[in-house]
Amino acid sequence: QYAKNRVRENTYASYRWMLDRYIKKHLGTIRLGKLRSIQIQSMVNKILDNGCSARTAEYAFAVLRASIRQALKEEILLRDPTLAVLLPHKKRQEIKPLTEQQWTSLFQAAAAESPQFHMEILVEWATGLRRSELIGLRWSDIDLKLGTLTVNRAVMNGAAGPTMSETKTDASRRTLALPPTIITELKDHKRKQAAKKLKS
């Protein structure tokens, strides 16, 4: 109830999913006033034992902790059973960028799939945009004369399906310079799109 009008639709949906998939599964039969740290610790441990990542266990715990803190504010609970819970150490994953040969193979596979997909992969390669930002791009976001791309919006997955929304933070709204080769590809792609639209 408290999160629904405070967070984005896709964030709310992820809270609901965590609640249904993990929290209710492991703690759903325990009355709130009877909830103990050892039971929450058991939930965290079982999530890990079932092959899930430390991030998943931490996220499930965070959703539960936010709910419990709200219950403390409302004086439904008088103590916080999450304080003694120990979260797993997160291993820092080394990011391995694609090699030149791998990028070439990816470009070829994308081109074989469709011109649109090929263009998306090229823009991703040039900018490093998030997938949601890439899907949210419009021609109005690209200045072919200046050679820039501005991130204004992103596509979010909600209960009713994908929806377009503004970027999550002001820092996410940014303008990026595009390499000349990408500008050339974009101009060609836009010309082909316009020609195809005239034929239809």
PDB file of C-alpha atoms in Angstrom:
ATOM      1  CA  GLN A   1       0.000   0.000   0.000  1.00  0.00           C
ATOM      2  CA  TYR A   2       2.754   2.469   0.858  1.00  0.00           C
ATOM      3  CA  ALA A   3       4.993   1.644  -2.102  1.00  0.00           C
ATOM      4  CA  LYS A   4       2.325   1.635  -4.788  1.00  0.00           C
ATOM      5  CA  ASN A   5       2.182   5.396  -5.351  1.00  0.00           C
ATOM      6  CA  ARG A   6       5.812   6.120  -4.449  1.00  0.00           C
ATOM      7  CA  VAL A   7       7.751   3.951  -6.882  1.00  0.00           C
ATOM      8  CA  ARG A   8       7.664   3.209 -10.593  1.00  0.00           C
ATOM      9  CA  GLU A   9       5.281   0.580 -11.866  1.00  0.00           C
ATOM     10  CA  ASN A  10       8.073  -1.849 -12.772  1.00  0.00           C
ATOM     11  CA  THR A  11       9.682  -1.374  -9.330  1.00  0.00           C
ATOM     12  CA  TYR A  12       6.350  -2.058  -7.662  1.00  0.00           C
ATOM     13  CA  ALA A  13       5.927  -5.166  -9.805  1.00  0.00           C
ATOM     14  CA  SER A  14       9.380  -6.388  -8.746  1.00  0.00           C
ATOM     15  CA  TYR A  15       8.435  -5.876  -5.076  1.00  0.00           C
ATOM     16  CA  ARG A  16       5.282  -7.938  -5.590  1.00  0.00           C
ATOM     17  CA  TRP A  17       7.242 -10.649  -7.361  1.00  0.00           C
ATOM     18  CA  MET A  18       9.810 -10.833  -4.551  1.00  0.00           C
ATOM     19  CA  LEU A  19       7.019 -10.988  -2.017  1.00  0.00           C
ATOM     20  CA  ASP A  20       5.194 -13.807  -3.786  1.00  0.00           C
ATOM     21  CA  ARG A  21       8.254 -15.745  -4.953  1.00  0.00           C
ATOM     22  CA  TYR A  22      10.395 -15.678  -1.814  1.00  0.00           C
ATOM     23  CA  ILE A  23       9.054 -13.873   1.243  1.00  0.00           C
ATOM     24  CA  LYS A  24       5.606 -15.468   1.400  1.00  0.00           C
ATOM     25  CA  LYS A  25       7.073 -18.836   0.450  1.00  0.00           C
ATOM     26  CA  HIS A  26       9.461 -18.900   3.413  1.00  0.00           C
ATOM     27  CA  LEU A  27       7.737 -16.673   5.972  1.00  0.00           C
ATOM     28  CA  GLY A  28       4.085 -16.505   4.913  1.00  0.00           C
ATOM     29  CA  THR A  29       2.796 -18.779   7.705  1.00  0.00           C
ATOM     30  CA  ILE A  30       4.465 -16.812  10.514  1.00  0.00           C
ATOM     31  CA  ARG A  31       2.496 -14.092  12.290  1.00  0.00           C
ATOM     32  CA  LEU A  32       4.230 -10.719  12.165  1.00  0.00           C
ATOM     33  CA  GLY A  33       4.517 -10.429  15.940  1.00  0.00           C
ATOM     34  CA  LYS A  34       6.159 -13.866  16.092  1.00  0.00           C
ATOM     35  CA  LEU A  35       8.720 -13.199  13.365  1.00  0.00           C
ATOM     36  CA  ARG A  36      12.300 -13.707  14.566  1.00  0.00           C
ATOM     37  CA  SER A  37      15.715 -12.940  13.112  1.00  0.00           C
ATOM     38  CA  ILE A  38      16.597 -16.620  12.814  1.00  0.00           C
ATOM     39  CA  GLN A  39      13.584 -17.179  10.567  1.00  0.00           C
ATOM     40  CA  ILE A  40      14.578 -14.300   8.286  1.00  0.00           C
ATOM     41  CA  GLN A  41      18.144 -15.606   8.257  1.00  0.00           C
ATOM     42  CA  SER A  42      16.773 -18.982   7.231  1.00  0.00           C
ATOM     43  CA  MET A  43      14.929 -17.354   4.327  1.00  0.00           C
ATOM     44  CA  VAL A  44      18.136 -15.681   3.123  1.00  0.00           C
ATOM     45  CA  ASN A  45      20.081 -18.932   3.449  1.00  0.00           C
ATOM     46  CA  LYS A  46      17.464 -20.997   1.616  1.00  0.00           C
ATOM     47  CA  ILE A  47      17.347 -18.525  -1.283  1.00  0.00           C
ATOM     48  CA  LEU A  48      21.108 -18.987  -1.652  1.00  0.00           C
ATOM     49  CA  ASP A  49      20.927 -22.766  -1.178  1.00  0.00           C
ATOM     50  CA  ASN A  50      18.416 -22.960  -4.040  1.00  0.00           C
ATOM     51  CA  GLY A  51      21.017 -21.549  -6.411  1.00  0.00           C
ATOM     52  CA  CYS A  52      19.939 -17.901  -6.446  1.00  0.00           C
ATOM     53  CA  SER A  53      22.482 -15.097  -6.396  1.00  0.00           C
ATOM     54  CA  ALA A  54      23.512 -13.046  -3.382  1.00  0.00           C
ATOM     55  CA  ARG A  55      21.826 -10.087  -5.087  1.00  0.00           C
ATOM     56  CA  THR A  56      18.472 -11.925  -5.142  1.00  0.00           C
ATOM     57  CA  ALA A  57      18.765 -12.817  -1.459  1.00  0.00           C
ATOM     58  CA  GLU A  58      19.702  -9.228  -0.620  1.00  0.00           C
ATOM     59  CA  TYR A  59      16.786  -7.828  -2.649  1.00  0.00           C
ATOM     60  CA  ALA A  60      14.246 -10.135  -0.987  1.00  0.00           C
ATOM     61  CA  PHE A  61      15.631  -9.097   2.393  1.00  0.00           C
ATOM     62  CA  ALA A  62      15.457  -5.399   1.454  1.00  0.00           C
ATOM     63  CA  VAL A  63      11.777  -5.669   0.478  1.00  0.00           C
ATOM     64  CA  LEU A  64      11.001  -7.447   3.760  1.00  0.00           C
ATOM     65  CA  ARG A  65      13.030  -4.936   5.792  1.00  0.00           C
ATOM     66  CA  ALA A  66      11.190  -1.977   4.232  1.00  0.00           C
ATOM     67  CA  SER A  67       7.873  -3.578   5.191  1.00  0.00           C
ATOM     68  CA  ILE A  68       9.038  -4.235   8.728  1.00  0.00           C
ATOM     69  CA  ARG A  69      10.287  -0.670   9.162  1.00  0.00           C
ATOM     70  CA  GLN A  70       6.876   0.607   8.094  1.00  0.00           C
ATOM     71  CA  ALA A  71       5.309  -1.708  10.689  1.00  0.00           C
ATOM     72  CA  LEU A  72       7.651  -0.225  13.314  1.00  0.00           C
ATOM     73  CA  LYS A  73       6.545   3.312  12.387  1.00  0.00           C
ATOM     74  CA  GLU A  74       2.927   2.266  12.833  1.00  0.00           C
ATOM     75  CA  GLU A  75       3.830   0.551  16.127  1.00  0.00           C
ATOM     76  CA  ILE A  76       2.510  -2.782  14.852  1.00  0.00           C
ATOM     77  CA  LEU A  77       5.945  -4.083  15.854  1.00  0.00           C
ATOM     78  CA  LEU A  78       8.027  -2.914  18.789  1.00  0.00           C
ATOM     79  CA  ARG A  79      11.344  -4.415  17.710  1.00  0.00           C
ATOM     80  CA  ASP A  80      13.137  -4.919  14.413  1.00  0.00           C
ATOM     81  CA  PRO A  81      13.808  -8.622  13.701  1.00  0.00           C
ATOM     82  CA  THR A  82      15.996  -7.777  10.695  1.00  0.00           C
ATOM     83  CA  LEU A  83      18.828  -6.225  12.743  1.00  0.00           C
ATOM     84  CA  ALA A  84      20.614  -9.495  13.532  1.00  0.00           C
ATOM     85  CA  VAL A  85      20.370 -10.926  10.010  1.00  0.00           C
ATOM     86  CA  LEU A  86      23.690 -11.396   8.193  1.00  0.00           C
ATOM     87  CA  LEU A  87      23.679 -10.980   4.430  1.00  0.00           C
ATOM     88  CA  PRO A  88      26.067 -12.906   2.177  1.00  0.00           C
ATOM     89  CA  HIS A  89      29.244 -11.332   0.910  1.00  0.00           C
ATOM     90  CA  LYS A  90      28.793 -10.300  -2.689  1.00  0.00           C
ATOM     91  CA  LYS A  91      31.568 -11.413  -4.998  1.00  0.00           C
ATOM     92  CA  ARG A  92      32.624  -8.689  -7.346  1.00  0.00           C
ATOM     93  CA  GLN A  93      32.144  -9.960 -10.862  1.00  0.00           C
ATOM     94  CA  GLU A  94      34.855  -9.096 -13.307  1.00  0.00           C
ATOM     95  CA  ILE A  95      33.420  -7.487 -16.419  1.00  0.00           C
ATOM     96  CA  LYS A  96      34.905  -8.967 -19.553  1.00  0.00           C
ATOM     97  CA  PRO A  97      34.249  -6.811 -22.614  1.00  0.00           C
ATOM     98  CA  LEU A  98      33.614  -8.494 -25.938  1.00  0.00           C
ATOM     99  CA  THR A  99      36.593  -8.958 -28.194  1.00  0.00           C
ATOM    100  CA  GLU A 100      36.706  -7.360 -31.629  1.00  0.00           C
ATOM    101  CA  GLN A 101      35.929 -10.734 -33.199  1.00  0.00           C
ATOM    102  CA  GLN A 102      32.932 -11.236 -30.891  1.00  0.00           C
ATOM    103  CA  TRP A 103      31.579  -7.773 -31.750  1.00  0.00           C
ATOM    104  CA  THR A 104      31.981  -8.545 -35.455  1.00  0.00           C
ATOM    105  CA  SER A 105      30.069 -11.805 -35.039  1.00  0.00           C
ATOM    106  CA  LEU A 106      27.354  -9.982 -33.095  1.00  0.00           C
ATOM    107  CA  PHE A 107      27.010  -7.299 -35.768  1.00  0.00           C
ATOM    108  CA  GLN A 108      26.731  -9.958 -38.486  1.00  0.00           C
ATOM    109  CA  ALA A 109      24.102 -11.921 -36.561  1.00  0.00           C
ATOM    110  CA  ALA A 110      22.099  -8.744 -35.891  1.00  0.00           C
ATOM    111  CA  ALA A 111      22.240  -7.712 -39.559  1.00  0.00           C
ATOM    112  CA  ALA A 112      20.983 -11.148 -40.574  1.00  0.00           C
ATOM    113  CA  GLU A 113      18.076 -10.772 -38.122  1.00  0.00           C
ATOM    114  CA  SER A 114      16.842  -7.337 -39.292  1.00  0.00           C
ATOM    115  CA  PRO A 115      18.116  -3.837 -40.181  1.00  0.00           C
ATOM    116  CA  GLN A 116      16.405  -2.476 -37.048  1.00  0.00           C
ATOM    117  CA  PHE A 117      18.144  -4.937 -34.742  1.00  0.00           C
ATOM    118  CA  HIS A 118      21.477  -4.270 -36.437  1.00  0.00           C
ATOM    119  CA  MET A 119      21.061  -0.536 -35.875  1.00  0.00           C
ATOM    120  CA  GLU A 120      20.160  -1.074 -32.226  1.00  0.00           C
ATOM    121  CA  ILE A 121      23.290  -3.160 -31.660  1.00  0.00           C
ATOM    122  CA  LEU A 122      25.440  -0.493 -33.346  1.00  0.00           C
ATOM    123  CA  VAL A 123      23.996   2.256 -31.126  1.00  0.00           C
ATOM    124  CA  GLU A 124      24.464   0.065 -28.055  1.00  0.00           C
ATOM    125  CA  TRP A 125      28.092  -0.529 -29.033  1.00  0.00           C
ATOM    126  CA  ALA A 126      28.677   3.210 -29.463  1.00  0.00           C
ATOM    127  CA  THR A 127      26.894   4.433 -26.325  1.00  0.00           C
ATOM    128  CA  GLY A 128      26.566   1.670 -23.721  1.00  0.00           C
ATOM    129  CA  LEU A 129      22.913   2.552 -23.143  1.00  0.00           C
ATOM    130  CA  ARG A 130      20.762   0.441 -20.863  1.00  0.00           C
ATOM    131  CA  ARG A 131      18.386  -1.845 -22.742  1.00  0.00           C
ATOM    132  CA  SER A 132      15.339   0.107 -21.495  1.00  0.00           C
ATOM    133  CA  GLU A 133      16.915   3.375 -22.707  1.00  0.00           C
ATOM    134  CA  LEU A 134      17.830   1.894 -26.076  1.00  0.00           C
ATOM    135  CA  ILE A 135      14.270   0.679 -26.686  1.00  0.00           C
ATOM    136  CA  GLY A 136      12.928   4.086 -25.625  1.00  0.00           C
ATOM    137  CA  LEU A 137      14.883   6.020 -28.259  1.00  0.00           C
ATOM    138  CA  ARG A 138      13.070   8.114 -30.862  1.00  0.00           C
ATOM    139  CA  TRP A 139      14.432   9.926 -33.895  1.00  0.00           C
ATOM    140  CA  SER A 140      13.721  13.195 -32.076  1.00  0.00           C
ATOM    141  CA  ASP A 141      16.391  12.176 -29.539  1.00  0.00           C
ATOM    142  CA  ILE A 142      19.094  12.044 -32.201  1.00  0.00           C
ATOM    143  CA  ASP A 143      20.687  15.140 -33.750  1.00  0.00           C
ATOM    144  CA  LEU A 144      22.331  13.908 -36.939  1.00  0.00           C
ATOM    145  CA  LYS A 145      23.882  17.324 -37.663  1.00  0.00           C
ATOM    146  CA  LEU A 146      25.537  17.696 -34.258  1.00  0.00           C
ATOM    147  CA  GLY A 147      26.201  13.969 -33.974  1.00  0.00           C
ATOM    148  CA  THR A 148      24.578  13.559 -30.569  1.00  0.00           C
ATOM    149  CA  LEU A 149      22.045  11.327 -28.892  1.00  0.00           C
ATOM    150  CA  THR A 150      19.977  12.474 -25.891  1.00  0.00           C
ATOM    151  CA  VAL A 151      18.491  10.021 -23.415  1.00  0.00           C
ATOM    152  CA  ASN A 152      15.065  11.310 -22.347  1.00  0.00           C
ATOM    153  CA  ARG A 153      12.993   8.229 -21.608  1.00  0.00           C
ATOM    154  CA  ALA A 154      13.040   4.488 -21.056  1.00  0.00           C
ATOM    155  CA  VAL A 155      10.676   1.585 -21.580  1.00  0.00           C
ATOM    156  CA  MET A 156       9.575  -0.034 -18.328  1.00  0.00           C
ATOM    157  CA  ASN A 157       7.853  -3.379 -17.838  1.00  0.00           C
ATOM    158  CA  GLY A 158       4.779  -3.149 -15.633  1.00  0.00           C
ATOM    159  CA  ALA A 159       1.816  -5.346 -14.830  1.00  0.00           C
ATOM    160  CA  ALA A 160       0.000  -4.049 -17.937  1.00  0.00           C
ATOM    161  CA  GLY A 161       3.034  -4.622 -20.184  1.00  0.00           C
ATOM    162  CA  PRO A 162       5.781  -2.290 -21.474  1.00  0.00           C
ATOM    163  CA  THR A 163       5.207   1.435 -20.979  1.00  0.00           C
ATOM    164  CA  MET A 164       7.229   4.507 -21.898  1.00  0.00           C
ATOM    165  CA  SER A 165       8.316   6.790 -19.066  1.00  0.00           C
ATOM    166  CA  GLU A 166      10.834   9.494 -18.293  1.00  0.00           C
ATOM    167  CA  THR A 167      14.253   8.438 -17.051  1.00  0.00           C
ATOM    168  CA  LYS A 168      14.442   7.491 -13.392  1.00  0.00           C
ATOM    169  CA  THR A 169      16.847  10.251 -12.310  1.00  0.00           C
ATOM    170  CA  ASP A 170      18.125  13.583 -13.619  1.00  0.00           C
ATOM    171  CA  ALA A 171      21.564  11.984 -14.001  1.00  0.00           C
ATOM    172  CA  SER A 172      20.053   9.437 -16.385  1.00  0.00           C
ATOM    173  CA  ARG A 173      19.056  12.281 -18.719  1.00  0.00           C
ATOM    174  CA  ARG A 174      22.194  12.885 -20.708  1.00  0.00           C
ATOM    175  CA  THR A 175      23.516  13.760 -24.139  1.00  0.00           C
ATOM    176  CA  LEU A 176      26.136  11.539 -25.735  1.00  0.00           C
ATOM    177  CA  ALA A 177      28.413  12.120 -28.701  1.00  0.00           C
ATOM    178  CA  LEU A 178      28.150   9.576 -31.499  1.00  0.00           C
ATOM    179  CA  PRO A 179      31.076   8.382 -33.658  1.00  0.00           C
ATOM    180  CA  PRO A 180      30.950   9.526 -37.310  1.00  0.00           C
ATOM    181  CA  THR A 181      30.544   5.926 -38.510  1.00  0.00           C
ATOM    182  CA  ILE A 182      27.378   5.557 -36.404  1.00  0.00           C
ATOM    183  CA  ILE A 183      26.019   8.872 -37.708  1.00  0.00           C
ATOM    184  CA  THR A 184      26.504   7.578 -41.264  1.00  0.00           C
ATOM    185  CA  GLU A 185      24.715   4.335 -40.394  1.00  0.00           C
ATOM    186  CA  LEU A 186      21.865   6.228 -38.728  1.00  0.00           C
ATOM    187  CA  LYS A 187      21.395   8.513 -41.734  1.00  0.00           C
ATOM    188  CA  ASP A 188      21.255   5.502 -44.040  1.00  0.00           C
ATOM    189  CA  HIS A 189      18.840   3.694 -41.706  1.00  0.00           C
ATOM    190  CA  LYS A 190      16.566   6.732 -41.477  1.00  0.00           C
ATOM    191  CA  ARG A 191      16.557   7.108 -45.273  1.00  0.00           C
ATOM    192  CA  LYS A 192      15.595   3.449 -45.726  1.00  0.00           C
ATOM    193  CA  GLN A 193      12.866   3.737 -43.087  1.00  0.00           C
ATOM    194  CA  ALA A 194      11.384   6.749 -44.876  1.00  0.00           C
ATOM    195  CA  ALA A 195      11.512   4.966 -48.252  1.00  0.00           C
ATOM    196  CA  LYS A 196       9.819   1.893 -46.778  1.00  0.00           C
ATOM    197  CA  LYS A 197       7.118   4.052 -45.199  1.00  0.00           C
ATOM    198  CA  LEU A 198       6.372   5.708 -48.549  1.00  0.00           C
ATOM    199  CA  LYS A 199       5.900   2.304 -50.205  1.00  0.00           C
ATOM    200  CA  SER A 200       3.451   1.087 -47.554  1.00  0.00           C
TER     201      SER A 200
END
